PDB file of C-alpha atoms in Angstrom:
ATOM      1  CA  MET A   1      -3.275  48.221 -37.565  1.00  0.00           C
ATOM      2  CA  ALA A   2       0.424  47.743 -36.608  1.00  0.00           C
ATOM      3  CA  ARG A   3       2.545  45.435 -38.093  1.00  0.00           C
ATOM      4  CA  ASP A   4       3.998  41.848 -37.484  1.00  0.00           C
ATOM      5  CA  HIS A   5       6.515  42.075 -34.500  1.00  0.00           C
ATOM      6  CA  GLY A   6       6.415  38.735 -33.011  1.00  0.00           C
ATOM      7  CA  PHE A   7       8.718  35.925 -33.300  1.00  0.00           C
ATOM      8  CA  HIS A   8       9.232  33.571 -35.963  1.00  0.00           C
ATOM      9  CA  PRO A   9      10.987  30.374 -35.600  1.00  0.00           C
ATOM     10  CA  VAL A  10      13.497  30.517 -38.075  1.00  0.00           C
ATOM     11  CA  ARG A  11      15.986  27.592 -39.719  1.00  0.00           C
ATOM     12  CA  ILE A  12      19.684  26.940 -40.317  1.00  0.00           C
ATOM     13  CA  THR A  13      20.306  25.761 -42.849  1.00  0.00           C
ATOM     14  CA  ARG A  14      23.673  25.957 -44.313  1.00  0.00           C
ATOM     15  CA  ILE A  15      26.967  28.019 -42.139  1.00  0.00           C
ATOM     16  CA  VAL A  16      29.679  29.806 -44.679  1.00  0.00           C
ATOM     17  CA  ASP A  17      32.329  31.837 -43.615  1.00  0.00           C
ATOM     18  CA  GLU A  18      33.100  34.840 -45.480  1.00  0.00           C
ATOM     19  CA  THR A  19      35.705  35.826 -43.407  1.00  0.00           C
ATOM     20  CA  PRO A  20      37.637  34.914 -40.525  1.00  0.00           C
ATOM     21  CA  ASP A  21      35.763  36.968 -38.401  1.00  0.00           C
ATOM     22  CA  VAL A  22      32.546  36.538 -40.701  1.00  0.00           C
ATOM     23  CA  ARG A  23      29.541  34.050 -41.177  1.00  0.00           C
ATOM     24  CA  THR A  24      26.414  34.118 -43.279  1.00  0.00           C
ATOM     25  CA  PHE A  25      23.690  32.065 -41.628  1.00  0.00           C
ATOM     26  CA  ALA A  26      20.972  30.492 -44.863  1.00  0.00           C
ATOM     27  CA  LEU A  27      17.446  30.529 -42.909  1.00  0.00           C
ATOM     28  CA  ASP A  28      14.574  28.642 -44.519  1.00  0.00           C
ATOM     29  CA  ALA A  29      12.130  31.181 -42.674  1.00  0.00           C
ATOM     30  CA  GLY A  30       9.110  31.638 -45.046  1.00  0.00           C
ATOM     31  CA  PHE A  31       9.640  35.854 -44.943  1.00  0.00           C
ATOM     32  CA  SER A  32       9.172  37.749 -47.749  1.00  0.00           C
ATOM     33  CA  TYR A  33      11.845  40.958 -47.680  1.00  0.00           C
ATOM     34  CA  ARG A  34      13.259  43.551 -49.692  1.00  0.00           C
ATOM     35  CA  ALA A  35      16.527  43.842 -50.260  1.00  0.00           C
ATOM     36  CA  GLY A  36      18.501  45.724 -47.680  1.00  0.00           C
ATOM     37  CA  GLN A  37      16.404  44.809 -45.055  1.00  0.00           C
ATOM     38  CA  PHE A  38      16.881  43.126 -42.088  1.00  0.00           C
ATOM     39  CA  LEU A  39      15.631  40.217 -38.819  1.00  0.00           C
ATOM     40  CA  THR A  40      15.486  41.389 -35.419  1.00  0.00           C
ATOM     41  CA  PHE A  41      16.671  37.626 -32.828  1.00  0.00           C
ATOM     42  CA  ARG A  42      15.784  37.472 -29.286  1.00  0.00           C
ATOM     43  CA  LEU A  43      19.120  35.159 -28.713  1.00  0.00           C
ATOM     44  CA  CYS A  44      21.286  35.339 -24.997  1.00  0.00           C
ATOM     45  CA  GLY A  45      18.039  36.928 -23.227  1.00  0.00           C
ATOM     46  CA  THR A  46      18.178  40.435 -25.555  1.00  0.00           C
ATOM     47  CA  LEU A  47      17.677  41.382 -28.943  1.00  0.00           C
ATOM     48  CA  ARG A  48      20.120  42.266 -32.281  1.00  0.00           C
ATOM     49  CA  SER A  49      19.445  43.180 -35.937  1.00  0.00           C
ATOM     50  CA  TYR A  50      20.720  41.574 -38.913  1.00  0.00           C
ATOM     51  CA  SER A  51      20.914  42.136 -42.587  1.00  0.00           C
ATOM     52  CA  MET A  52      20.099  40.548 -44.815  1.00  0.00           C
ATOM     53  CA  SER A  53      22.994  39.444 -47.896  1.00  0.00           C
ATOM     54  CA  SER A  54      20.793  37.452 -49.828  1.00  0.00           C
ATOM     55  CA  SER A  55      18.828  39.543 -52.064  1.00  0.00           C
ATOM     56  CA  PRO A  56      15.137  38.226 -53.114  1.00  0.00           C
ATOM     57  CA  ASP A  57      15.022  39.456 -56.582  1.00  0.00           C
ATOM     58  CA  THR A  58      18.561  36.520 -56.997  1.00  0.00           C
ATOM     59  CA  ASP A  59      18.933  34.333 -54.643  1.00  0.00           C
ATOM     60  CA  GLY A  60      16.521  30.778 -53.211  1.00  0.00           C
ATOM     61  CA  GLU A  61      17.892  31.929 -49.916  1.00  0.00           C
ATOM     62  CA  LEU A  62      17.534  34.576 -46.793  1.00  0.00           C
ATOM     63  CA  CYS A  63      20.631  34.973 -45.535  1.00  0.00           C
ATOM     64  CA  VAL A  64      21.954  37.020 -42.900  1.00  0.00           C
ATOM     65  CA  THR A  65      25.609  37.922 -42.177  1.00  0.00           C
ATOM     66  CA  VAL A  66      27.342  38.036 -39.197  1.00  0.00           C
ATOM     67  CA  LYS A  67      30.588  39.853 -37.911  1.00  0.00           C
ATOM     68  CA  ARG A  68      32.313  38.628 -35.002  1.00  0.00           C
ATOM     69  CA  VAL A  69      32.499  41.807 -33.114  1.00  0.00           C
ATOM     70  CA  PRO A  70      35.886  41.505 -30.342  1.00  0.00           C
ATOM     71  CA  GLY A  71      33.825  40.443 -26.581  1.00  0.00           C
ATOM     72  CA  GLY A  72      30.383  40.693 -28.794  1.00  0.00           C
ATOM     73  CA  LEU A  73      27.851  38.672 -26.848  1.00  0.00           C
ATOM     74  CA  VAL A  74      25.902  37.703 -29.265  1.00  0.00           C
ATOM     75  CA  SER A  75      27.592  37.610 -32.873  1.00  0.00           C
ATOM     76  CA  GLY A  76      30.667  35.746 -30.773  1.00  0.00           C
ATOM     77  CA  TRP A  77      27.739  33.166 -29.185  1.00  0.00           C
ATOM     78  CA  MET A  78      26.724  32.672 -33.295  1.00  0.00           C
ATOM     79  CA  HIS A  79      29.326  32.007 -34.679  1.00  0.00           C
ATOM     80  CA  ASP A  80      30.880  29.846 -31.780  1.00  0.00           C
ATOM     81  CA  GLU A  81      27.630  27.977 -30.960  1.00  0.00           C
ATOM     82  CA  LEU A  82      25.104  27.673 -34.528  1.00  0.00           C
ATOM     83  CA  ARG A  83      25.204  24.736 -36.521  1.00  0.00           C
ATOM     84  CA  PRO A  84      23.073  23.915 -39.403  1.00  0.00           C
ATOM     85  CA  GLY A  85      19.411  22.609 -37.754  1.00  0.00           C
ATOM     86  CA  ASP A  86      18.949  24.621 -35.201  1.00  0.00           C
ATOM     87  CA  VAL A  87      16.108  27.432 -34.527  1.00  0.00           C
ATOM     88  CA  LEU A  88      16.412  30.737 -34.228  1.00  0.00           C
ATOM     89  CA  GLU A  89      13.346  33.252 -33.083  1.00  0.00           C
ATOM     90  CA  ALA A  90      13.354  36.042 -35.254  1.00  0.00           C
ATOM     91  CA  THR A  91      10.889  38.856 -36.679  1.00  0.00           C
ATOM     92  CA  ARG A  92       9.798  39.899 -39.774  1.00  0.00           C
ATOM     93  CA  PRO A  93      11.679  41.613 -41.921  1.00  0.00           C
ATOM     94  CA  GLY A  94      11.722  45.127 -41.038  1.00  0.00           C
ATOM     95  CA  GLY A  95      14.261  48.379 -42.115  1.00  0.00           C
ATOM     96  CA  SER A  96      13.976  51.433 -44.914  1.00  0.00           C
ATOM     97  CA  PHE A  97      17.429  50.949 -45.904  1.00  0.00           C
ATOM     98  CA  CYS A  98      15.891  49.737 -49.718  1.00  0.00           C
ATOM     99  CA  LEU A  99      15.613  51.034 -53.707  1.00  0.00           C
ATOM    100  CA  ARG A 100      13.363  54.193 -54.351  1.00  0.00           C
ATOM    101  CA  PRO A 101      10.391  52.384 -55.882  1.00  0.00           C
ATOM    102  CA  ASP A 102      10.119  56.206 -57.842  1.00  0.00           C
ATOM    103  CA  ALA A 103      14.359  56.141 -58.776  1.00  0.00           C
ATOM    104  CA  GLY A 104      13.522  55.515 -63.041  1.00  0.00           C
ATOM    105  CA  ALA A 105      17.007  55.054 -64.326  1.00  0.00           C
ATOM    106  CA  ARG A 106      18.594  57.457 -61.429  1.00  0.00           C
ATOM    107  CA  PRO A 107      22.379  56.094 -60.834  1.00  0.00           C
ATOM    108  CA  LEU A 108      22.337  54.139 -58.329  1.00  0.00           C
ATOM    109  CA  VAL A 109      25.986  54.463 -56.249  1.00  0.00           C
ATOM    110  CA  ALA A 110      27.181  52.973 -52.956  1.00  0.00           C
ATOM    111  CA  PHE A 111      29.530  53.162 -50.070  1.00  0.00           C
ATOM    112  CA  ALA A 112      30.787  51.022 -47.905  1.00  0.00           C
ATOM    113  CA  GLY A 113      32.666  49.787 -45.046  1.00  0.00           C
ATOM    114  CA  GLY A 114      33.536  47.377 -43.289  1.00  0.00           C
ATOM    115  CA  SER A 115      30.181  44.894 -42.708  1.00  0.00           C
ATOM    116  CA  GLY A 116      28.091  47.857 -44.171  1.00  0.00           C
ATOM    117  CA  ILE A 117      28.984  46.235 -47.548  1.00  0.00           C
ATOM    118  CA  THR A 118      26.139  43.548 -46.325  1.00  0.00           C
ATOM    119  CA  PRO A 119      22.936  45.102 -46.814  1.00  0.00           C
ATOM    120  CA  VAL A 120      24.400  46.877 -49.926  1.00  0.00           C
ATOM    121  CA  TYR A 121      25.707  43.805 -51.594  1.00  0.00           C
ATOM    122  CA  SER A 122      21.497  43.066 -51.123  1.00  0.00           C
ATOM    123  CA  LEU A 123      21.059  46.563 -52.891  1.00  0.00           C
ATOM    124  CA  VAL A 124      23.125  46.190 -55.435  1.00  0.00           C
ATOM    125  CA  LYS A 125      22.024  42.160 -56.755  1.00  0.00           C
ATOM    126  CA  SER A 126      18.407  43.889 -56.240  1.00  0.00           C
ATOM    127  CA  ALA A 127      18.841  46.654 -58.398  1.00  0.00           C
ATOM    128  CA  LEU A 128      21.254  45.001 -61.453  1.00  0.00           C
ATOM    129  CA  ALA A 129      17.971  42.094 -61.717  1.00  0.00           C
ATOM    130  CA  THR A 130      15.015  44.748 -61.515  1.00  0.00           C
ATOM    131  CA  THR A 131      16.124  47.553 -63.530  1.00  0.00           C
ATOM    132  CA  ALA A 132      18.225  49.256 -66.279  1.00  0.00           C
ATOM    133  CA  ARG A 133      20.438  52.147 -63.393  1.00  0.00           C
ATOM    134  CA  PRO A 134      23.735  51.627 -63.713  1.00  0.00           C
ATOM    135  CA  VAL A 135      25.568  51.429 -60.380  1.00  0.00           C
ATOM    136  CA  ARG A 136      28.847  52.162 -58.828  1.00  0.00           C
ATOM    137  CA  LEU A 137      29.859  51.084 -55.545  1.00  0.00           C
ATOM    138  CA  LEU A 138      33.172  51.615 -53.801  1.00  0.00           C
ATOM    139  CA  THR A 139      33.511  49.166 -50.686  1.00  0.00           C
ATOM    140  CA  ALA A 140      36.724  50.209 -48.095  1.00  0.00           C
ATOM    141  CA  HIS A 141      38.357  47.151 -45.981  1.00  0.00           C
ATOM    142  CA  ARG A 142      41.737  47.237 -43.716  1.00  0.00           C
ATOM    143  CA  ASP A 143      43.115  45.297 -45.662  1.00  0.00           C
ATOM    144  CA  ALA A 144      41.943  42.481 -48.428  1.00  0.00           C
ATOM    145  CA  PRO A 145      41.830  38.824 -46.390  1.00  0.00           C
ATOM    146  CA  ALA A 146      39.287  41.557 -44.326  1.00  0.00           C
ATOM    147  CA  ALA A 147      37.222  42.387 -46.929  1.00  0.00           C
ATOM    148  CA  ILE A 148      33.691  40.225 -47.537  1.00  0.00           C
ATOM    149  CA  PHE A 149      32.010  38.650 -51.038  1.00  0.00           C
ATOM    150  CA  ARG A 150      35.269  40.427 -52.226  1.00  0.00           C
ATOM    151  CA  ALA A 151      35.342  37.163 -55.388  1.00  0.00           C
ATOM    152  CA  GLU A 152      31.107  37.884 -55.104  1.00  0.00           C
ATOM    153  CA  LEU A 153      31.798  41.227 -56.042  1.00  0.00           C
ATOM    154  CA  ASP A 154      34.456  40.958 -58.761  1.00  0.00           C
ATOM    155  CA  ALA A 155      31.986  38.102 -60.514  1.00  0.00           C
ATOM    156  CA  LEU A 156      29.533  40.569 -60.508  1.00  0.00           C
ATOM    157  CA  ALA A 157      31.193  43.100 -62.146  1.00  0.00           C
ATOM    158  CA  ASP A 158      32.099  40.574 -65.015  1.00  0.00           C
ATOM    159  CA  ARG A 159      28.839  39.040 -65.478  1.00  0.00           C
ATOM    160  CA  ARG A 160      27.414  43.018 -65.528  1.00  0.00           C
ATOM    161  CA  PRO A 161      30.165  45.324 -67.745  1.00  0.00           C
ATOM    162  CA  GLY A 162      28.971  48.549 -67.715  1.00  0.00           C
ATOM    163  CA  ARG A 163      26.456  48.216 -65.469  1.00  0.00           C
ATOM    164  CA  LEU A 164      28.403  47.666 -62.490  1.00  0.00           C
ATOM    165  CA  THR A 165      31.414  49.940 -61.537  1.00  0.00           C
ATOM    166  CA  LEU A 166      33.278  48.856 -58.503  1.00  0.00           C
ATOM    167  CA  ARG A 167      35.932  49.570 -57.041  1.00  0.00           C
ATOM    168  CA  GLN A 168      37.336  47.229 -53.871  1.00  0.00           C
ATOM    169  CA  HIS A 169      39.621  49.593 -51.835  1.00  0.00           C
ATOM    170  CA  PHE A 170      42.149  48.183 -49.485  1.00  0.00           C
ATOM    171  CA  ASP A 171      42.930  50.967 -46.581  1.00  0.00           C
ATOM    172  CA  ASP A 172      46.516  48.698 -45.844  1.00  0.00           C
ATOM    173  CA  ARG A 173      47.562  49.214 -49.778  1.00  0.00           C
ATOM    174  CA  ASP A 174      45.881  52.893 -51.042  1.00  0.00           C
ATOM    175  CA  GLY A 175      45.243  54.498 -47.112  1.00  0.00           C
ATOM    176  CA  LEU A 176      42.021  55.369 -46.067  1.00  0.00           C
ATOM    177  CA  VAL A 177      38.971  56.730 -47.820  1.00  0.00           C
ATOM    178  CA  THR A 178      38.686  60.356 -49.040  1.00  0.00           C
ATOM    179  CA  ALA A 179      36.249  63.054 -50.076  1.00  0.00           C
ATOM    180  CA  GLU A 180      37.367  63.033 -54.096  1.00  0.00           C
ATOM    181  CA  GLN A 181      36.697  59.775 -54.537  1.00  0.00           C
ATOM    182  CA  VAL A 182      33.920  60.333 -52.807  1.00  0.00           C
ATOM    183  CA  ARG A 183      33.333  62.968 -55.201  1.00  0.00           C
ATOM    184  CA  ASP A 184      34.217  61.364 -58.523  1.00  0.00           C
ATOM    185  CA  LEU A 185      32.365  57.825 -57.881  1.00  0.00           C
ATOM    186  CA  ALA A 186      29.494  60.790 -56.739  1.00  0.00           C
ATOM    187  CA  ALA A 187      30.353  62.123 -60.676  1.00  0.00           C
ATOM    188  CA  ASP A 188      27.050  63.848 -61.483  1.00  0.00           C
ATOM    189  CA  GLY A 189      25.629  64.157 -58.799  1.00  0.00           C
ATOM    190  CA  SER A 190      22.383  62.861 -59.796  1.00  0.00           C
ATOM    191  CA  ALA A 191      22.142  59.473 -57.961  1.00  0.00           C
ATOM    192  CA  ASP A 192      20.290  57.977 -54.769  1.00  0.00           C
ATOM    193  CA  PHE A 193      23.131  57.362 -52.845  1.00  0.00           C
ATOM    194  CA  TYR A 194      23.340  54.488 -49.911  1.00  0.00           C
ATOM    195  CA  LEU A 195      25.806  54.347 -47.604  1.00  0.00           C
ATOM    196  CA  CYS A 196      26.251  51.791 -44.617  1.00  0.00           C
ATOM    197  CA  GLY A 197      29.955  50.966 -42.696  1.00  0.00           C
ATOM    198  CA  PRO A 198      31.595  52.335 -39.799  1.00  0.00           C
ATOM    199  CA  GLU A 199      30.729  55.954 -38.173  1.00  0.00           C
ATOM    200  CA  PRO A 200      33.488  57.510 -39.434  1.00  0.00           C
ATOM    201  CA  PHE A 201      33.812  56.466 -42.962  1.00  0.00           C
ATOM    202  CA  MET A 202      29.798  57.534 -43.228  1.00  0.00           C
ATOM    203  CA  THR A 203      30.504  60.699 -41.593  1.00  0.00           C
ATOM    204  CA  LEU A 204      32.985  61.458 -43.924  1.00  0.00           C
ATOM    205  CA  VAL A 205      30.804  60.432 -47.165  1.00  0.00           C
ATOM    206  CA  GLU A 206      27.712  62.069 -46.603  1.00  0.00           C
ATOM    207  CA  GLU A 207      29.904  65.470 -45.815  1.00  0.00           C
ATOM    208  CA  ALA A 208      31.870  65.031 -49.203  1.00  0.00           C
ATOM    209  CA  LEU A 209      28.342  64.596 -51.007  1.00  0.00           C
ATOM    210  CA  THR A 210      26.725  67.099 -49.198  1.00  0.00           C
ATOM    211  CA  ALA A 211      29.526  68.982 -49.824  1.00  0.00           C
ATOM    212  CA  ARG A 212      29.111  68.047 -53.856  1.00  0.00           C
ATOM    213  CA  GLY A 213      25.784  69.540 -53.701  1.00  0.00           C
ATOM    214  CA  VAL A 214      23.863  66.281 -53.495  1.00  0.00           C
ATOM    215  CA  PRO A 215      20.158  66.568 -51.779  1.00  0.00           C
ATOM    216  CA  ARG A 216      19.809  64.743 -48.628  1.00  0.00           C
ATOM    217  CA  GLU A 217      16.968  63.861 -49.258  1.00  0.00           C
ATOM    218  CA  ARG A 218      19.154  60.956 -51.507  1.00  0.00           C
ATOM    219  CA  ILE A 219      21.226  60.112 -49.165  1.00  0.00           C
ATOM    220  CA  VAL A 220      20.367  57.010 -47.489  1.00  0.00           C
ATOM    221  CA  VAL A 221      22.433  55.839 -44.470  1.00  0.00           C
ATOM    222  CA  GLU A 222      21.936  52.486 -42.681  1.00  0.00           C
ATOM    223  CA  ARG A 223      23.235  53.188 -38.638  1.00  0.00           C
ATOM    224  CA  PHE A 224      22.637  50.360 -36.220  1.00  0.00           C
ATOM    225  CA  THR A 225      23.977  51.033 -32.413  1.00  0.00           C
ATOM    226  CA  PRO A 226      25.367  48.928 -30.829  1.00  0.00           C
ATOM    227  CA  VAL A 227      23.405  47.611 -27.380  1.00  0.00           C
ATOM    228  CA  ASN A 228      25.804  47.120 -24.546  1.00  0.00           C
ATOM    229  CA  GLY A 229      23.562  46.115 -22.083  1.00  0.00           C
ATOM    230  CA  THR A 230      20.563  48.537 -20.671  1.00  0.00           C
ATOM    231  CA  ALA A 231      22.453  50.421 -17.569  1.00  0.00           C
ATOM    232  CA  ALA A 232      19.976  52.999 -16.647  1.00  0.00           C
ATOM    233  CA  PRO A 233      20.491  56.637 -18.760  1.00  0.00           C
ATOM    234  CA  PRO A 234      22.486  59.762 -16.527  1.00  0.00           C
ATOM    235  CA  ALA A 235      19.453  61.054 -14.275  1.00  0.00           C
ATOM    236  CA  ARG A 236      17.655  63.971 -16.442  1.00  0.00           C
ATOM    237  CA  PRO A 237      15.964  67.104 -14.806  1.00  0.00           C
ATOM    238  CA  VAL A 238      12.162  66.152 -13.550  1.00  0.00           C
ATOM    239  CA  ALA A 239       9.718  68.176 -16.180  1.00  0.00           C
ATOM    240  CA  ASP A 240       6.451  68.566 -14.898  1.00  0.00           C
ATOM    241  CA  GLY A 241       3.976  65.615 -16.240  1.00  0.00           C
ATOM    242  CA  THR A 242       3.395  61.998 -15.793  1.00  0.00           C
ATOM    243  CA  VAL A 243       4.183  59.536 -18.804  1.00  0.00           C
ATOM    244  CA  THR A 244       2.428  55.975 -18.075  1.00  0.00           C
ATOM    245  CA  VAL A 245       3.391  53.025 -19.698  1.00  0.00           C
ATOM    246  CA  VAL A 246       1.183  50.076 -20.691  1.00  0.00           C
ATOM    247  CA  LEU A 247       2.595  46.477 -21.409  1.00  0.00           C
ATOM    248  CA  ARG A 248       1.974  43.355 -20.448  1.00  0.00           C
ATOM    249  CA  GLY A 249      -1.539  43.788 -19.297  1.00  0.00           C
ATOM    250  CA  GLN A 250       0.452  46.433 -16.499  1.00  0.00           C
ATOM    251  CA  ARG A 251       0.201  49.740 -16.212  1.00  0.00           C
ATOM    252  CA  ARG A 252       3.448  51.683 -14.166  1.00  0.00           C
ATOM    253  CA  SER A 253       3.311  55.667 -14.493  1.00  0.00           C
ATOM    254  CA  VAL A 254       6.842  57.842 -13.383  1.00  0.00           C
ATOM    255  CA  PRO A 255       7.130  61.215 -13.377  1.00  0.00           C
ATOM    256  CA  ARG A 256       8.431  63.026 -17.040  1.00  0.00           C
ATOM    257  CA  ARG A 257      12.483  63.924 -16.763  1.00  0.00           C
ATOM    258  CA  THR A 258      12.999  66.374 -19.943  1.00  0.00           C
ATOM    259  CA  GLY A 259      14.734  64.847 -22.795  1.00  0.00           C
ATOM    260  CA  GLU A 260      13.686  61.138 -21.704  1.00  0.00           C
ATOM    261  CA  THR A 261      12.662  59.149 -24.702  1.00  0.00           C
ATOM    262  CA  LEU A 262       9.776  57.010 -23.985  1.00  0.00           C
ATOM    263  CA  LEU A 263      11.828  53.798 -23.479  1.00  0.00           C
ATOM    264  CA  GLN A 264      13.641  54.663 -21.333  1.00  0.00           C
ATOM    265  CA  SER A 265      10.520  55.612 -18.994  1.00  0.00           C
ATOM    266  CA  ALA A 266       9.762  52.864 -19.520  1.00  0.00           C
ATOM    267  CA  ARG A 267      13.211  51.491 -18.451  1.00  0.00           C
ATOM    268  CA  ARG A 268      12.803  53.564 -15.854  1.00  0.00           C
ATOM    269  CA  ALA A 269       9.077  52.389 -14.525  1.00  0.00           C
ATOM    270  CA  GLY A 270      11.208  49.225 -13.882  1.00  0.00           C
ATOM    271  CA  PHE A 271       9.945  48.153 -17.701  1.00  0.00           C
ATOM    272  CA  THR A 272      11.478  45.320 -19.342  1.00  0.00           C
ATOM    273  CA  PRO A 273      10.319  47.108 -22.961  1.00  0.00           C
ATOM    274  CA  PRO A 274      11.215  45.648 -26.294  1.00  0.00           C
ATOM    275  CA  PHE A 275      14.012  47.431 -28.491  1.00  0.00           C
ATOM    276  CA  SER A 276      17.198  46.339 -30.572  1.00  0.00           C
ATOM    277  CA  CYS A 277      18.606  49.064 -32.261  1.00  0.00           C
ATOM    278  CA  GLU A 278      17.890  52.510 -30.527  1.00  0.00           C
ATOM    279  CA  SER A 279      18.598  54.279 -34.152  1.00  0.00           C
ATOM    280  CA  GLY A 280      15.209  54.773 -35.226  1.00  0.00           C
ATOM    281  CA  ASP A 281      15.547  52.740 -37.518  1.00  0.00           C
ATOM    282  CA  CYS A 282      14.298  48.210 -36.866  1.00  0.00           C
ATOM    283  CA  ALA A 283      10.851  49.315 -35.681  1.00  0.00           C
ATOM    284  CA  THR A 284      11.271  47.213 -32.461  1.00  0.00           C
ATOM    285  CA  CYS A 285      10.533  49.587 -30.001  1.00  0.00           C
ATOM    286  CA  MET A 286       7.494  50.310 -31.342  1.00  0.00           C
ATOM    287  CA  ALA A 287       4.298  50.826 -29.630  1.00  0.00           C
ATOM    288  CA  ARG A 288       1.446  53.242 -29.435  1.00  0.00           C
ATOM    289  CA  VAL A 289       0.629  57.319 -27.640  1.00  0.00           C
ATOM    290  CA  THR A 290      -2.635  56.775 -26.693  1.00  0.00           C
ATOM    291  CA  ALA A 291      -3.139  59.573 -24.935  1.00  0.00           C
ATOM    292  CA  GLY A 292      -1.008  63.337 -24.858  1.00  0.00           C
ATOM    293  CA  GLU A 293       0.974  63.819 -27.329  1.00  0.00           C
ATOM    294  CA  SER A 294       4.971  62.683 -28.605  1.00  0.00           C
ATOM    295  CA  ARG A 295       7.642  63.910 -30.804  1.00  0.00           C
ATOM    296  CA  MET A 296      10.207  61.748 -33.091  1.00  0.00           C
ATOM    297  CA  ARG A 297      13.627  62.416 -33.132  1.00  0.00           C
ATOM    298  CA  VAL A 298      14.235  59.727 -36.163  1.00  0.00           C
ATOM    299  CA  ASN A 299      11.596  57.524 -37.597  1.00  0.00           C
ATOM    300  CA  ASN A 300      13.308  55.320 -40.432  1.00  0.00           C
ATOM    301  CA  ALA A 301      10.929  52.647 -39.818  1.00  0.00           C
ATOM    302  CA  LEU A 302       6.803  53.592 -39.268  1.00  0.00           C
ATOM    303  CA  ASP A 303       5.209  54.672 -42.971  1.00  0.00           C
ATOM    304  CA  ALA A 304       2.484  57.571 -42.846  1.00  0.00           C
ATOM    305  CA  ASP A 305      -0.116  55.618 -42.229  1.00  0.00           C
ATOM    306  CA  GLU A 306       1.335  53.475 -38.684  1.00  0.00           C
ATOM    307  CA  VAL A 307       2.317  56.997 -37.192  1.00  0.00           C
ATOM    308  CA  ALA A 308      -1.327  58.953 -37.325  1.00  0.00           C
ATOM    309  CA  GLU A 309      -2.553  55.656 -36.360  1.00  0.00           C
ATOM    310  CA  GLY A 310      -0.563  56.784 -33.416  1.00  0.00           C
ATOM    311  CA  TYR A 311       2.727  54.597 -33.420  1.00  0.00           C
ATOM    312  CA  VAL A 312       6.279  55.527 -32.490  1.00  0.00           C
ATOM    313  CA  LEU A 313       9.626  54.676 -32.290  1.00  0.00           C
ATOM    314  CA  THR A 314       9.527  54.736 -28.402  1.00  0.00           C
ATOM    315  CA  CYS A 315      13.355  55.016 -28.528  1.00  0.00           C
ATOM    316  CA  GLN A 316      13.204  58.399 -30.337  1.00  0.00           C
ATOM    317  CA  ALA A 317       9.629  59.843 -29.257  1.00  0.00           C
ATOM    318  CA  GLU A 318      10.108  62.182 -26.166  1.00  0.00           C
ATOM    319  CA  PRO A 319       6.771  63.497 -24.598  1.00  0.00           C
ATOM    320  CA  ALA A 320       5.324  66.730 -25.878  1.00  0.00           C
ATOM    321  CA  SER A 321       3.003  67.449 -23.796  1.00  0.00           C
ATOM    322  CA  PRO A 322       3.208  67.156 -20.045  1.00  0.00           C
ATOM    323  CA  ASP A 323       1.283  64.228 -20.193  1.00  0.00           C
ATOM    324  CA  VAL A 324       1.850  61.062 -22.041  1.00  0.00           C
ATOM    325  CA  THR A 325       0.499  57.734 -21.890  1.00  0.00           C
ATOM    326  CA  VAL A 326       2.354  54.768 -24.015  1.00  0.00           C
ATOM    327  CA  GLU A 327       0.747  50.611 -24.425  1.00  0.00           C
ATOM    328  CA  TYR A 328       2.628  48.469 -26.016  1.00  0.00           C
ATOM    329  CA  GLU A 329       1.319  45.401 -28.055  1.00  0.00           C
ATOM    330  CA  ASP A 330       0.934  42.650 -26.391  1.00  0.00           C
TER     331      ASP A 330
END
């Protein structure tokens, strides 16, 4: 059975200014969740996913932290318009950027750039509260005023001497983070590594870790691609076959195009299908292939049972047979 991707009312209980362009929204949601997960909101006629900065193991409230993006439709509206008491619509928590249950006593090493600290902060709090694992964390910000959770992380390190090694890096003071600094924090390479932040930062860290000999299966990366409208993708060559999409009781078919995802085919068919991150992480676009075959480029959201039942992330699934039918749940 597919997971619940319906939208549910959540009420804002308080708002905290973290930095001049970052706010935390505490929510009365009634959801259980895992550290490192996110909520997908339906706001301003579109969808956005925001990570929890709270930990279910240490915090009494569920909190999401949102950075204002220059010109951002949703983040700007949230910062300017939302007040305590307002009610929003959100899915149940999703995402796989979580602590691994089989980690044992392996160290946890995390690298967070800018607002990438949001899910990492959640992970660090849970790891310290529920395990005996040593935790090493490097945060990178352009300067001290932009450092999200700076005081809270300093206080956490003071309370957990010997457990949490914290390095708060400021570009204006320290220059850009280097591969040598990454390798230094990686130490013996036996840890689980978590990365979240701007793409150039994560590329640097990931390349430094793999060059250090860290197995890729020990590196967990959280990527979210901002959604900037739903303009049609460039035309692709037509291939033999048909993609049939069933959504909200309607069935439409379009010629299959080489390299086009099922989500792109659904849009080309004139539908407005559900989606959010478009990077294979959130499962908002989840649907079931009921005829034919498809192949996912990336899957960071569905479990093995869901895949076995035919569910796919339509933003990542391409047809693997001439004719494919995909059905969205109502």
